[in-house]
Amino acid sequence: MKETLENQFKHVAIIMDGNGRWAEARSHARVWGHIRGSRIVSEIVEEADDLGVESLTLYAFSTENWSRPLLEVKTLFLLLKKFIKKEKKRIIANDIRFKVMGDISPLPDETKSLIYELETLTKNAKGLKLNFAFGYGGRDEIIKSVNCFIKKNPGKELTKEDLAENLLIPEIKDVDLLIRTGGDMRVSNFLLWQIAYAELYFTKTKWPEFKRSEFRQIILETNDRERRFGSVEKTDSLNENEMRADENLRLMSSSKTEWRGN
Ligand code: IPE
Ligand code: IPE
Ligand code: MG
């Protein structure tokens, strides 16, 4: 059920990590962790929608993950296909706009057709923007954007706005909150351009054990973080601060004179 939570995080991105370790700790093969992990996705999507998140971007397979054993890679392909088949109706019924970002050319034709079909069916949806980063790398995305711009505008200098406009899904804008499960504290080539000012949250919970309750808790806990974007805290006594700044500048320049004199 949708709520009226004043959620400042409009774009939430999740690095769904820890599947392999979760399975290995239970003496199972890594792929078992992926299978169990894939079951969690729907409830997190539902919760994001309930919490008033506008865009949810899930990291499912990175450009670096191509170096994993073939069985693991194929299992991940299969799980993406299963997810789409299983959730198609619900995605449409909930007015969710579904997109995949990344290079999916090596995926089986059937999976690619399912992706294109669901993307087309939901392209005008007005609800949650659900993005799957699959075969995705942040560096690749930036390079692609730059090349795309150069091709369209030969000889013109690229601006920040141009780069943002040529990203894979330009309309999803910057990430407000980046969550990584699994205990590691790194970004692993995820949305490098879009996370410039993202709030970061790392949880030790491995992805197959992540629950909607923890997701909700993270949003509630981080929702009142003050995001300053390089500026300073808002204050009523601006004049007083300005006076203090002037005084500091004066002191700095007088101490410089002293140093020069030494
Ligand atoms: C995340 O889980 C899923 C993918 C990277 C595809 P991992 O498979 O990386 O699991 P750990 O980090 O090795 O436990
Ligand atoms: C990041 O996890 C990619 C996904 C979750 C899809 P990895 O497990 O591949 O990242 P590293 O190798 O630990 O940095
Ligand atoms: Mg991992």
Short mmCIF file of N, CA and C and ligand atoms in Angstrom, two decimals, residues 14-19 21 30 58-65 68 76 133-136 180-181 184 186-190, ligand 2:
data_model
loop_
_atom_site.label_atom_id
_atom_site.label_comp_id
_atom_site.label_asym_id
_atom_site.label_seq_id
_atom_site.Cartn_x
_atom_site.Cartn_y
_atom_site.Cartn_z
N ILE A 14 20.72 0.14 -5.90
CA ILE A 14 21.16 -0.92 -4.99
C ILE A 14 22.17 -1.84 -5.67
N ILE A 15 23.29 -2.06 -4.99
CA ILE A 15 24.26 -3.06 -5.44
C ILE A 15 23.90 -4.34 -4.68
N MET A 16 23.30 -5.27 -5.40
CA MET A 16 22.76 -6.47 -4.75
C MET A 16 23.89 -7.49 -4.61
N ASP A 17 24.65 -7.37 -3.53
CA ASP A 17 25.87 -8.17 -3.42
C ASP A 17 25.80 -9.15 -2.24
N GLY A 18 26.57 -10.22 -2.37
CA GLY A 18 26.69 -11.18 -1.25
C GLY A 18 26.05 -12.53 -1.51
N ASN A 19 25.53 -12.74 -2.71
CA ASN A 19 24.85 -14.01 -3.02
C ASN A 19 25.79 -15.21 -2.85
N ARG A 21 28.73 -15.58 -1.28
CA ARG A 21 29.19 -15.85 0.10
C ARG A 21 28.07 -16.43 0.95
N ARG A 30 27.70 -21.31 -5.39
CA ARG A 30 27.41 -19.88 -5.49
C ARG A 30 26.08 -19.61 -6.21
N LEU A 58 18.78 -1.32 -10.06
CA LEU A 58 19.35 -2.51 -9.41
C LEU A 58 20.53 -3.04 -10.22
N TYR A 59 21.64 -3.23 -9.53
CA TYR A 59 22.85 -3.73 -10.20
C TYR A 59 22.79 -5.25 -10.18
N ALA A 60 22.58 -5.84 -11.35
CA ALA A 60 22.38 -7.29 -11.41
C ALA A 60 23.57 -8.02 -12.04
N PHE A 61 24.30 -7.32 -12.93
CA PHE A 61 25.43 -7.98 -13.60
C PHE A 61 26.34 -6.89 -14.18
N SER A 62 27.60 -6.92 -13.75
CA SER A 62 28.51 -5.85 -14.19
C SER A 62 29.35 -6.29 -15.39
N THR A 63 29.99 -5.32 -16.03
CA THR A 63 30.88 -5.65 -17.16
C THR A 63 32.00 -6.58 -16.66
N GLU A 64 32.39 -6.39 -15.41
CA GLU A 64 33.46 -7.22 -14.83
C GLU A 64 32.97 -8.64 -14.51
N ASN A 65 31.66 -8.79 -14.32
CA ASN A 65 31.13 -10.13 -14.00
C ASN A 65 31.22 -11.11 -15.17
N ARG A 68 33.37 -14.25 -14.72
CA ARG A 68 32.99 -15.35 -13.81
C ARG A 68 32.80 -16.66 -14.59
N LEU A 76 22.81 -16.41 -14.18
CA LEU A 76 22.34 -15.03 -14.01
C LEU A 76 21.47 -14.60 -15.20
N ALA A 133 20.48 -2.87 -14.14
CA ALA A 133 21.81 -2.68 -14.75
C ALA A 133 22.36 -4.08 -15.00
N PHE A 134 22.44 -4.44 -16.25
CA PHE A 134 22.85 -5.80 -16.61
C PHE A 134 23.87 -5.69 -17.75
N GLY A 135 25.03 -6.31 -17.57
CA GLY A 135 26.11 -6.12 -18.54
C GLY A 135 26.52 -4.65 -18.49
N TYR A 136 26.39 -4.09 -17.28
CA TYR A 136 26.57 -2.65 -17.09
C TYR A 136 27.92 -2.31 -16.44
N ARG A 180 24.52 -0.71 -0.66
CA ARG A 180 25.20 -1.94 -1.08
C ARG A 180 25.03 -2.97 0.02
N THR A 181 24.54 -4.13 -0.34
CA THR A 181 24.44 -5.22 0.62
C THR A 181 25.73 -6.04 0.55
N ASP A 184 30.73 -5.25 1.70
CA ASP A 184 31.87 -4.55 1.10
C ASP A 184 31.53 -3.07 0.91
N ARG A 186 32.47 -0.55 -1.43
CA ARG A 186 32.99 0.01 -2.69
C ARG A 186 31.85 0.13 -3.68
N VAL A 187 32.14 0.82 -4.78
CA VAL A 187 31.05 1.07 -5.74
C VAL A 187 31.12 0.18 -6.98
N SER A 188 32.24 -0.52 -7.16
CA SER A 188 32.36 -1.53 -8.22
C SER A 188 31.79 -1.09 -9.58
N ASN A 189 32.20 0.11 -10.00
CA ASN A 189 31.87 0.56 -11.37
C ASN A 189 30.37 0.77 -11.62
N PHE A 190 29.65 1.15 -10.57
CA PHE A 190 28.21 1.34 -10.70
C PHE A 190 27.86 2.82 -10.79
C1 IPE B 2 29.08 -5.79 -7.95
O1 IPE B 2 29.37 -6.90 -7.20
C2 IPE B 2 28.22 -6.16 -9.13
C3 IPE B 2 26.87 -6.61 -8.81
C4 IPE B 2 26.33 -6.69 -7.64
C5 IPE B 2 26.08 -6.95 -9.95
P1 IPE B 2 30.74 -7.70 -7.42
O2 IPE B 2 30.72 -8.81 -6.44
O3 IPE B 2 30.92 -8.07 -8.83
O4 IPE B 2 31.81 -6.60 -7.04
P2 IPE B 2 33.30 -6.80 -6.53
O5 IPE B 2 33.99 -7.70 -7.51
O6 IPE B 2 33.23 -7.43 -5.17
O7 IPE B 2 33.85 -5.42 -6.49
#
